[in-house]
PDB file of C-alpha atoms in Angstrom:
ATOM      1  CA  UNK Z   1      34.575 -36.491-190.719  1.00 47.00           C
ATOM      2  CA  UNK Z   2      32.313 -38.999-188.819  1.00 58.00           C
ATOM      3  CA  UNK Z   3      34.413 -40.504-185.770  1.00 65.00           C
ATOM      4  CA  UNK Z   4      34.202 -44.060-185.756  1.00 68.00           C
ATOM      5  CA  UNK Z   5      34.046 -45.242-181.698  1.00 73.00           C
ATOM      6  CA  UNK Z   6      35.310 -48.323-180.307  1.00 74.00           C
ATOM      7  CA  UNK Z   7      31.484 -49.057-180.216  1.00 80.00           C
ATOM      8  CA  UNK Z   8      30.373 -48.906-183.738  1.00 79.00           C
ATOM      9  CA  UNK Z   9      34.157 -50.945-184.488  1.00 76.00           C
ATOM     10  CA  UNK Z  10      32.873 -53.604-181.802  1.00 79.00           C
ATOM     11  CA  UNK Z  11      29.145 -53.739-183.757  1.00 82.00           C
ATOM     12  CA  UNK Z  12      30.414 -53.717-187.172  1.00 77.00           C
ATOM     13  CA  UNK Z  13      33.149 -56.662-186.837  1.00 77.00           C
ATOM     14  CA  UNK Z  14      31.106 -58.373-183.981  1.00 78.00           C
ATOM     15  CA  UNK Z  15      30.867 -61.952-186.445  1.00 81.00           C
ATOM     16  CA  UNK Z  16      34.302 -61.376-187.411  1.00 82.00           C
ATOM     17  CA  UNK Z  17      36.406 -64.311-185.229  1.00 84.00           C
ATOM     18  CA  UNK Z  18      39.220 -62.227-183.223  1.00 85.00           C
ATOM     19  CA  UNK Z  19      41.752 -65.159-184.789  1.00 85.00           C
ATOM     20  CA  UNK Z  20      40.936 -64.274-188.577  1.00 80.00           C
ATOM     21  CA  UNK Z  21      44.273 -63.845-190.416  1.00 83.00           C
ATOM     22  CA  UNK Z  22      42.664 -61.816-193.263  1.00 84.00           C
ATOM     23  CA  UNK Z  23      43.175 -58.196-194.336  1.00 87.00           C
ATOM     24  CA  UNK Z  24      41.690 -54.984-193.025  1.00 87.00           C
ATOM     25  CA  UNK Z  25      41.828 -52.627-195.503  1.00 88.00           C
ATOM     26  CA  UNK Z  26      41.288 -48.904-194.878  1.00 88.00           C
ATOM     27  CA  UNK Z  27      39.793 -46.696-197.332  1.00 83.00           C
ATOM     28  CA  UNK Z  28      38.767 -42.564-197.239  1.00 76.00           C
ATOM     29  CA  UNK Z  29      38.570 -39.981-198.599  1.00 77.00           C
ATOM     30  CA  UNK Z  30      41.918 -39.341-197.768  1.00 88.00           C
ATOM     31  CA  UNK Z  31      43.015 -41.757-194.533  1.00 91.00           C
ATOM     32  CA  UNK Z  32      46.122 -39.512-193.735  1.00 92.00           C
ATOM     33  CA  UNK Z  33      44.068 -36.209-193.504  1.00 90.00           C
ATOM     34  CA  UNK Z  34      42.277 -37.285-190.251  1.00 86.00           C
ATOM     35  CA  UNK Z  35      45.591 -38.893-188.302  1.00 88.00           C
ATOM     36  CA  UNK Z  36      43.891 -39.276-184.896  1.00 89.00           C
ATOM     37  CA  UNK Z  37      41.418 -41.309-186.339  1.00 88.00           C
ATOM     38  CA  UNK Z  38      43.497 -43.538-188.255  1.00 91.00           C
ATOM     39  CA  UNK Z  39      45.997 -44.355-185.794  1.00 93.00           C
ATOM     40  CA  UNK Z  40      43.074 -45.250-183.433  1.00 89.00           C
ATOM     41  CA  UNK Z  41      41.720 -47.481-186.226  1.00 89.00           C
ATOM     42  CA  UNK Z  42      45.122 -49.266-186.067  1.00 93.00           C
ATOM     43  CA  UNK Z  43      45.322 -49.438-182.490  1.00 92.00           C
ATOM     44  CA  UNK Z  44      41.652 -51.240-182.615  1.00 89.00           C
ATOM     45  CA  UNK Z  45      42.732 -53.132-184.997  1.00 90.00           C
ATOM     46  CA  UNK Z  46      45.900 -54.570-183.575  1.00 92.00           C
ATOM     47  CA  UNK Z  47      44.564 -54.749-180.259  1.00 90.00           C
ATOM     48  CA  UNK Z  48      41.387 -57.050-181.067  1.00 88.00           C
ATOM     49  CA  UNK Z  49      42.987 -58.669-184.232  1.00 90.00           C
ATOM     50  CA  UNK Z  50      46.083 -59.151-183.944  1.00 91.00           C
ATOM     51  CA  UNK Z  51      46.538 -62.200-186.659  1.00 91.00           C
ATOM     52  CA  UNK Z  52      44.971 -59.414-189.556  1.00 90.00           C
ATOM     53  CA  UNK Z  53      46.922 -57.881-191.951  1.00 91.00           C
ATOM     54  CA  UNK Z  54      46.961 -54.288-192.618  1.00 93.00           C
ATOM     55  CA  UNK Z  55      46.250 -52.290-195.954  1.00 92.00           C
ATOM     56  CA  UNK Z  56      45.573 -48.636-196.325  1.00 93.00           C
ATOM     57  CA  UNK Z  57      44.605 -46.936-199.954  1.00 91.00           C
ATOM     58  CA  UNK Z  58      46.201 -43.231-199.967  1.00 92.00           C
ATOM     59  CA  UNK Z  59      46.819 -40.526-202.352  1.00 88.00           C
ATOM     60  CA  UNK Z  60      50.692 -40.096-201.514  1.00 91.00           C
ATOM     61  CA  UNK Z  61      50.239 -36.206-201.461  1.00 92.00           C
ATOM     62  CA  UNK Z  62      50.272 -36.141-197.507  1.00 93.00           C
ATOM     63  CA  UNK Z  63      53.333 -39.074-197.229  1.00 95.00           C
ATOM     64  CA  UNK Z  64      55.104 -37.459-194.808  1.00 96.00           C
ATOM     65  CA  UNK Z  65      58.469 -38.874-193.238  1.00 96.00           C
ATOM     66  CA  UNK Z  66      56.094 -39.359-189.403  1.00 96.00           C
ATOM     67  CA  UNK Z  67      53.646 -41.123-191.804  1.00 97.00           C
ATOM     68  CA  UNK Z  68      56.029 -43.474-193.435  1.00 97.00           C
ATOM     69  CA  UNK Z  69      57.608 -44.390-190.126  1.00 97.00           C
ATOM     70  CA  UNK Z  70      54.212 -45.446-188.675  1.00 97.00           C
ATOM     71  CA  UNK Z  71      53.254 -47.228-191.622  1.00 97.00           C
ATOM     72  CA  UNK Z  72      56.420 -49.039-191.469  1.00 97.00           C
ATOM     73  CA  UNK Z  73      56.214 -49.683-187.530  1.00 97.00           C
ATOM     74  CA  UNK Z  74      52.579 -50.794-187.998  1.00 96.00           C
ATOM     75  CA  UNK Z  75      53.039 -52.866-191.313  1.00 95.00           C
ATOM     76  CA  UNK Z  76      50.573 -51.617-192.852  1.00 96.00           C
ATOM     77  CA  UNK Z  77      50.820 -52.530-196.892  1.00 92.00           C
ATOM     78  CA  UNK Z  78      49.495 -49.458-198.915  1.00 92.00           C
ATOM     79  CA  UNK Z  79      48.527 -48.809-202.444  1.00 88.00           C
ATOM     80  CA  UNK Z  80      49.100 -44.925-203.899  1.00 89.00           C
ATOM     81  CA  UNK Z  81      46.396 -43.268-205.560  1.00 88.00           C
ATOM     82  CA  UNK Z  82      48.139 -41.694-208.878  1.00 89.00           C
ATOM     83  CA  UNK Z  83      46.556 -41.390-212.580  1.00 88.00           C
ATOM     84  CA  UNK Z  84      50.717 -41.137-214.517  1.00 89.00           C
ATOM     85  CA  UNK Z  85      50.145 -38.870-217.128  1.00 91.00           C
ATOM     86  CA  UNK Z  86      46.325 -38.310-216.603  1.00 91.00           C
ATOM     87  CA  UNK Z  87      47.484 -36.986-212.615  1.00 91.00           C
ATOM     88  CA  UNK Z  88      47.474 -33.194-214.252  1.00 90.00           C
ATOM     89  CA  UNK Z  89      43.549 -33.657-214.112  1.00 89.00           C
ATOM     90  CA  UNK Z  90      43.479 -35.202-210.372  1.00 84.00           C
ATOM     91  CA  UNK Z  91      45.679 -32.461-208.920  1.00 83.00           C
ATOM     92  CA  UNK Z  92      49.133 -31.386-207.910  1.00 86.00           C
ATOM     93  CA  UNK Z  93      51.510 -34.014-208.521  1.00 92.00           C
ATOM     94  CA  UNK Z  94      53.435 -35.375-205.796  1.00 93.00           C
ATOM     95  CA  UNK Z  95      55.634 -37.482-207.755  1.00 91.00           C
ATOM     96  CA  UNK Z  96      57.768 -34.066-208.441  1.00 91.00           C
ATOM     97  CA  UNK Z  97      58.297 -34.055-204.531  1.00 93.00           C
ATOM     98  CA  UNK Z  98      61.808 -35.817-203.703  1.00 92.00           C
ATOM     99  CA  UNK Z  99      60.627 -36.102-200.560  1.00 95.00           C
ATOM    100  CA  UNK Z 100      57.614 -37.662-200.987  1.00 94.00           C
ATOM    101  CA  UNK Z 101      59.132 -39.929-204.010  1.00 91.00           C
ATOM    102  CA  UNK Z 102      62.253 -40.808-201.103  1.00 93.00           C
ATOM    103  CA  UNK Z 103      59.331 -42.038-198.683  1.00 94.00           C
ATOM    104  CA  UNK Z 104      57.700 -44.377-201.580  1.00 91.00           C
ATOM    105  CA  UNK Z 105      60.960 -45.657-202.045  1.00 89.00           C
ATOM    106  CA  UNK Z 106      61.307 -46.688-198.345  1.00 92.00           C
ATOM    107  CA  UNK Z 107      57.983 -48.255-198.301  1.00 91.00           C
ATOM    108  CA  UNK Z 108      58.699 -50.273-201.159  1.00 86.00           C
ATOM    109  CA  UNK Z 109      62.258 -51.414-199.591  1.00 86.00           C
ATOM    110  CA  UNK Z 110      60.261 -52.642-196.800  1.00 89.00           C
ATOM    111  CA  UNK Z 111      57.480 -54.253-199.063  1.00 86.00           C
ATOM    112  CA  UNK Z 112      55.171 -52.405-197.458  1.00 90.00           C
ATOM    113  CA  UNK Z 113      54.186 -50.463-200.781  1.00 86.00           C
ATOM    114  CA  UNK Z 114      52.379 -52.762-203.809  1.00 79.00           C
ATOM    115  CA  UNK Z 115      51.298 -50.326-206.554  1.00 78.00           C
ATOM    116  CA  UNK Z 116      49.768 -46.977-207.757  1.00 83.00           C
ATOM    117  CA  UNK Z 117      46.518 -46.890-208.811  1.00 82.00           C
ATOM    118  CA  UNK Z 118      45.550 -45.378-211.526  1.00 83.00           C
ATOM    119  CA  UNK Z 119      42.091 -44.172-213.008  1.00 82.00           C
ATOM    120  CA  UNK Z 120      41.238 -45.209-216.423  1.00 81.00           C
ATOM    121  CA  UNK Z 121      38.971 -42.373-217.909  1.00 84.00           C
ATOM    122  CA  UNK Z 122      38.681 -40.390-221.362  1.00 86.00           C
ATOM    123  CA  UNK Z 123      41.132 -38.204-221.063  1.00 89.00           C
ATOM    124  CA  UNK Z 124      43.890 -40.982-219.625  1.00 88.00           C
ATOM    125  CA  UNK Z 125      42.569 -43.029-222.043  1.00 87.00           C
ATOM    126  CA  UNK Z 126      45.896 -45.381-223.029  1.00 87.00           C
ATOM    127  CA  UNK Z 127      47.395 -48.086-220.803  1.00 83.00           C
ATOM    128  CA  UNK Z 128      50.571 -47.680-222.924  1.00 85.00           C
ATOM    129  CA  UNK Z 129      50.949 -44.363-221.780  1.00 88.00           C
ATOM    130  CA  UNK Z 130      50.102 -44.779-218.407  1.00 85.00           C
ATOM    131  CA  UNK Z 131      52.837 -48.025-218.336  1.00 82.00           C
ATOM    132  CA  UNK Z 132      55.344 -46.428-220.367  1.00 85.00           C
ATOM    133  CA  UNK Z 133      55.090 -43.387-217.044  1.00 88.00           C
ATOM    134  CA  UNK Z 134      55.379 -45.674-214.264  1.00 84.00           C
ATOM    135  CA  UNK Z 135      58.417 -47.488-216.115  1.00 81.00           C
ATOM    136  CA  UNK Z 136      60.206 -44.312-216.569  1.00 85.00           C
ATOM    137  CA  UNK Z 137      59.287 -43.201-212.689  1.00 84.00           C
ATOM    138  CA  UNK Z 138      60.818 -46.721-212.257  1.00 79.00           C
ATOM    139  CA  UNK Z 139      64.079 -45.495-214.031  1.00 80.00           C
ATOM    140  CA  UNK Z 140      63.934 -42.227-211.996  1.00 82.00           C
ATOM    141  CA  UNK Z 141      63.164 -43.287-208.536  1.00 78.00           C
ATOM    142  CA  UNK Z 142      65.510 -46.395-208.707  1.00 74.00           C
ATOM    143  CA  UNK Z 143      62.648 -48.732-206.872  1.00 71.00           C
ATOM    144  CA  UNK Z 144      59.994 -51.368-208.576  1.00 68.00           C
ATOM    145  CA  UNK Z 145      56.961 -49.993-209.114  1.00 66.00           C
ATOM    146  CA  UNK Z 146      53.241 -50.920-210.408  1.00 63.00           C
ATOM    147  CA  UNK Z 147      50.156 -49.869-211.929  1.00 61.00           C
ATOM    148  CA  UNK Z 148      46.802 -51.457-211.304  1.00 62.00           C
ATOM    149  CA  UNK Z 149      44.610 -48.827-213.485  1.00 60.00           C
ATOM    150  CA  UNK Z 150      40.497 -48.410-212.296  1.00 60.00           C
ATOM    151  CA  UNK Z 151      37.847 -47.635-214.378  1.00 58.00           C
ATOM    152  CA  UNK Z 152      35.586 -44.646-213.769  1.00 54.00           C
ATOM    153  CA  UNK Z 153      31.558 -45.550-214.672  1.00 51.00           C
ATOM    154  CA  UNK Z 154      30.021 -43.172-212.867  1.00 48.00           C
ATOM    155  CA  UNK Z 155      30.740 -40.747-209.801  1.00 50.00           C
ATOM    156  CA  UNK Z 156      28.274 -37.717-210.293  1.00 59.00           C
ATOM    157  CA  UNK Z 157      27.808 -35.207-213.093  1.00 64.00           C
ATOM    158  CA  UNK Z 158      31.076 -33.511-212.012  1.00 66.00           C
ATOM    159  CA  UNK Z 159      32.717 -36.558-213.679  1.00 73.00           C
ATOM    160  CA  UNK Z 160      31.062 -36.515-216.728  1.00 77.00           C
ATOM    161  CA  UNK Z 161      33.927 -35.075-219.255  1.00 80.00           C
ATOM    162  CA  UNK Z 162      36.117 -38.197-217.687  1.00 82.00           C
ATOM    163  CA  UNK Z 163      33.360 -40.685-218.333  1.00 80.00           C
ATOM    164  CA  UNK Z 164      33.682 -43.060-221.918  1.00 80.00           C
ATOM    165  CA  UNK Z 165      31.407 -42.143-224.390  1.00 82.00           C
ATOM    166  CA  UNK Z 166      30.104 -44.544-227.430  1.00 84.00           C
ATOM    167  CA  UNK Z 167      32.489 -42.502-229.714  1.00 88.00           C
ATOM    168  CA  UNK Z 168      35.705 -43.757-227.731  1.00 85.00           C
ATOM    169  CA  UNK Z 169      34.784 -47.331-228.458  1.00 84.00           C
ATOM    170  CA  UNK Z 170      37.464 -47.679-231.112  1.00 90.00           C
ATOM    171  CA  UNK Z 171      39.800 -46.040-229.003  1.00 88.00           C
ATOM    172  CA  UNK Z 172      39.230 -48.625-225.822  1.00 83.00           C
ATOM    173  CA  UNK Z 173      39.028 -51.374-228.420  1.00 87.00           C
ATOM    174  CA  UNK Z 174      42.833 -50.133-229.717  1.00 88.00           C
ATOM    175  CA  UNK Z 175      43.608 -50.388-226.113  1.00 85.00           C
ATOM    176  CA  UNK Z 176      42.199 -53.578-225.189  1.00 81.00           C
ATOM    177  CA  UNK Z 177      44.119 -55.345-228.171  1.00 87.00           C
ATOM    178  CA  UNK Z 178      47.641 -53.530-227.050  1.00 84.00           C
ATOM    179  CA  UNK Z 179      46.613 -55.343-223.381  1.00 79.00           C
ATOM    180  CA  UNK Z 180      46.058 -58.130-224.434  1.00 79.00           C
ATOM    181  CA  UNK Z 181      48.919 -58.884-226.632  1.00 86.00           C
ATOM    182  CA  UNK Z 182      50.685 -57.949-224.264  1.00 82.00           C
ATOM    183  CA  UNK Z 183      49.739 -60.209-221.722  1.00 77.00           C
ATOM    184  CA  UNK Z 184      50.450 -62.752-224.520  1.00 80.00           C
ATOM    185  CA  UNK Z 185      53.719 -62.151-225.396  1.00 85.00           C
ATOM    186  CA  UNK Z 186      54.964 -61.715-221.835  1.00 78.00           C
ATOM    187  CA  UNK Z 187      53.345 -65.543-220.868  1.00 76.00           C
ATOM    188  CA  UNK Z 188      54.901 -67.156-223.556  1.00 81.00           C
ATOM    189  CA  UNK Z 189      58.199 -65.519-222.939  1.00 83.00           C
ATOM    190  CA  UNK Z 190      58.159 -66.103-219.135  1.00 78.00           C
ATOM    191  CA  UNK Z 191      58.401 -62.683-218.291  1.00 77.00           C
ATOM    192  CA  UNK Z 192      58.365 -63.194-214.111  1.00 69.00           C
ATOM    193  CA  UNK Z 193      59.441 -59.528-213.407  1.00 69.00           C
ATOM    194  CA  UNK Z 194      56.648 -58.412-215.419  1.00 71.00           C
ATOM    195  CA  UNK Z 195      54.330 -61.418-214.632  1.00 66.00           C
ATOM    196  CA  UNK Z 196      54.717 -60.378-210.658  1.00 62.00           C
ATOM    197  CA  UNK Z 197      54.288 -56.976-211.296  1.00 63.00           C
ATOM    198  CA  UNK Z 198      51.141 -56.752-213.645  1.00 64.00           C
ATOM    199  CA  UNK Z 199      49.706 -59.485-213.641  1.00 59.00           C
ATOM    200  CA  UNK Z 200      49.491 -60.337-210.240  1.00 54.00           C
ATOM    201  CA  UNK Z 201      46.672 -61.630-208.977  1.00 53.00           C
ATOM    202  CA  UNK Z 202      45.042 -62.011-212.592  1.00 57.00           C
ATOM    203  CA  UNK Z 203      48.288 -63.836-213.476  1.00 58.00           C
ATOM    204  CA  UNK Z 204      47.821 -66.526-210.371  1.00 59.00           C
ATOM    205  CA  UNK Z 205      43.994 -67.171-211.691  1.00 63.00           C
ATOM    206  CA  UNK Z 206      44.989 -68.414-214.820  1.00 63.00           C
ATOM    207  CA  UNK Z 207      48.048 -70.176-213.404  1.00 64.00           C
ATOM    208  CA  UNK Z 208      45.247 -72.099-211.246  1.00 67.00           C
ATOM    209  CA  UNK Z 209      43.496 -72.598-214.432  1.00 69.00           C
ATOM    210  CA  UNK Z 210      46.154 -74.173-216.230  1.00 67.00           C
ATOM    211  CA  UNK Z 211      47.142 -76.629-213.437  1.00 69.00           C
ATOM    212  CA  UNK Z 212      43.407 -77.553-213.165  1.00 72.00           C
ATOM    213  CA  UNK Z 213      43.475 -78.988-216.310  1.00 71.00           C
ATOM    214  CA  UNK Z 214      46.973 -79.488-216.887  1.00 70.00           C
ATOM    215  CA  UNK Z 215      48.423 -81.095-213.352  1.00 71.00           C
ATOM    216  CA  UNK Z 216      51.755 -81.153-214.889  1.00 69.00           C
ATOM    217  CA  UNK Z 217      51.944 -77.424-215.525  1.00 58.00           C
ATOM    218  CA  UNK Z 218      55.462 -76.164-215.369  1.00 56.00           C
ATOM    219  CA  UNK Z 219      54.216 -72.715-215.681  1.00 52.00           C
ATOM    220  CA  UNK Z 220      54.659 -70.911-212.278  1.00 51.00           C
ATOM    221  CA  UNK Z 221      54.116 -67.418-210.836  1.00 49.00           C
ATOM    222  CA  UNK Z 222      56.625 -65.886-209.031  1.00 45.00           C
ATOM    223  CA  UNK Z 223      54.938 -66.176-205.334  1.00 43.00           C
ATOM    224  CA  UNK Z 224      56.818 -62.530-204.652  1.00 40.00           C
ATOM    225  CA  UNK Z 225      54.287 -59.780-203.673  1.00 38.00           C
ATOM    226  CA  UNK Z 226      53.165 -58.128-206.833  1.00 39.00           C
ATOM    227  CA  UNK Z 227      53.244 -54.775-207.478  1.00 40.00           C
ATOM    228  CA  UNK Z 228      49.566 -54.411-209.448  1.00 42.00           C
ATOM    229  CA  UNK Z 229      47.649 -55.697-212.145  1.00 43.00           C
ATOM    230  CA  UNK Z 230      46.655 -54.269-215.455  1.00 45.00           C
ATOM    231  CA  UNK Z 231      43.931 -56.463-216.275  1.00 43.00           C
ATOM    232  CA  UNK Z 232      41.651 -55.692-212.661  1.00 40.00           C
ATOM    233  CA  UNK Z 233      39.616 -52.739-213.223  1.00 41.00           C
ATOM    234  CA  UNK Z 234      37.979 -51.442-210.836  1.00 38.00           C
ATOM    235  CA  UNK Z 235      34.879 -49.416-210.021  1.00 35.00           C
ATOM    236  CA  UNK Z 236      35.884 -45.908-207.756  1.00 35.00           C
ATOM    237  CA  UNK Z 237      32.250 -45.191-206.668  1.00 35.00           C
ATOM    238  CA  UNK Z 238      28.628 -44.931-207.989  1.00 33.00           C
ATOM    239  CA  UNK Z 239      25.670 -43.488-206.965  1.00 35.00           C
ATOM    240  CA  UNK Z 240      25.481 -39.503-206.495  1.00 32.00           C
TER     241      UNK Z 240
END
């Protein structure tokens, strides 16, 4: 791993005003397999700005008790990385470790824990599915949880039997329309739990939108954090 020094931290974030109340979020690889490193990140962080919030993206397979309490202690708001019923083709899953599922629940008791995220790919190809797992792991773990799903374009030819092919089209199309409705029925029933939990930021966009043209909009978000957002995909990584 390259070791970042107080040096290269001070170059990097020289612009950045040592008052900024915005969010320093810390990606890896895998942030919890080089500890040293990322509690002297944190330190740095706190030290020079101490009005920025903390987020971390992990993988949850190295969640440790130690690493929970220093999450906790440092506040630091983390997302899990955690494909539901695609995980089989990720890796070993760590949701099947008490332990590990016991520390999740902590973090989330502490709202310090906002939502899995899940890849998207050809062969964890159904946001039903992938819901329908989190809700049950919901039922399971006793704890609110969340799913904010990514989509894979393009990593390097190792990814290529997760990437979407022109064939799938109707099969992504199927799965757009069960999104979408959805989304629909849950607005026009009011559906906060769910609203806060999946739509989350996508959900506060549109509330904007209404009000903008609507001033009188009696249509609110829940302001709680959310735990994800179905309808944010993102890009893991391009290039080679």
């Amino acid at each position: 791993n390259t070791v970042l020094s107080p040096k290269a931290l001070n170059n990097a974030l020289k612009s950045v005003d040592k008052n900024t109340e915005g969010v320093v979020t810390i990606w890896g690889g895998e942030p919890l397999f080089n500890g040293s490193q990322l509690k002297d990140i944190v330190s740095y962080v706190k030290s020079n700005y101490p009005k920025a919030q903390l987020e971390m993206m992990v993988n949850g397979s190295l969640l440790s008790e130690e690493w929970t309490k220093f999450i906790i202690d440092n506040h630091i708001t983390i997302g899990i990385s955690h494909d539901g019923p695609g995980q089989k083709y990720r890796g070993v899953d760590f949701l099947e470790n008490p332990a590990i599922c016991n520390n999740i629940y902590s973090l989330r008791q502490e709202k310090l824990f906002f939502s899995f995220n899940t890849v998207y790919h050809r062969l964890n190809n159904s946001t039903r599915k992938i819901l329908e797992y989190f809700m049950c792991k919901e039922d399971e773990m006793k704890v609110e949880l969340g799913v904010s799903p990514r989509l894979i374009r393009y990593i390097n030819k190792v990814s290529d039997p997760f990437i979407f092919k022109p064939e799938d089209y109707p099969i992504m199309d199927a799965d757009i329309e069960y999104v979408v409705s959805l989304y629909l029925r849950k607005l026009l029933d009011n559906d906060s739990k769910f609203i806060r939990k999946y739509l989350g930021y996508l959900g506060r966009v549109i509330d904007s939108a209404i009000t903008a043209v609507n001033p009188d909009n009696n249509f609110t978000f829940d302001k709680n954090p959310h735990c994800g957002c179905l309808g944010y995909p993102h890009v893991t990584i391009t290039g080679d």
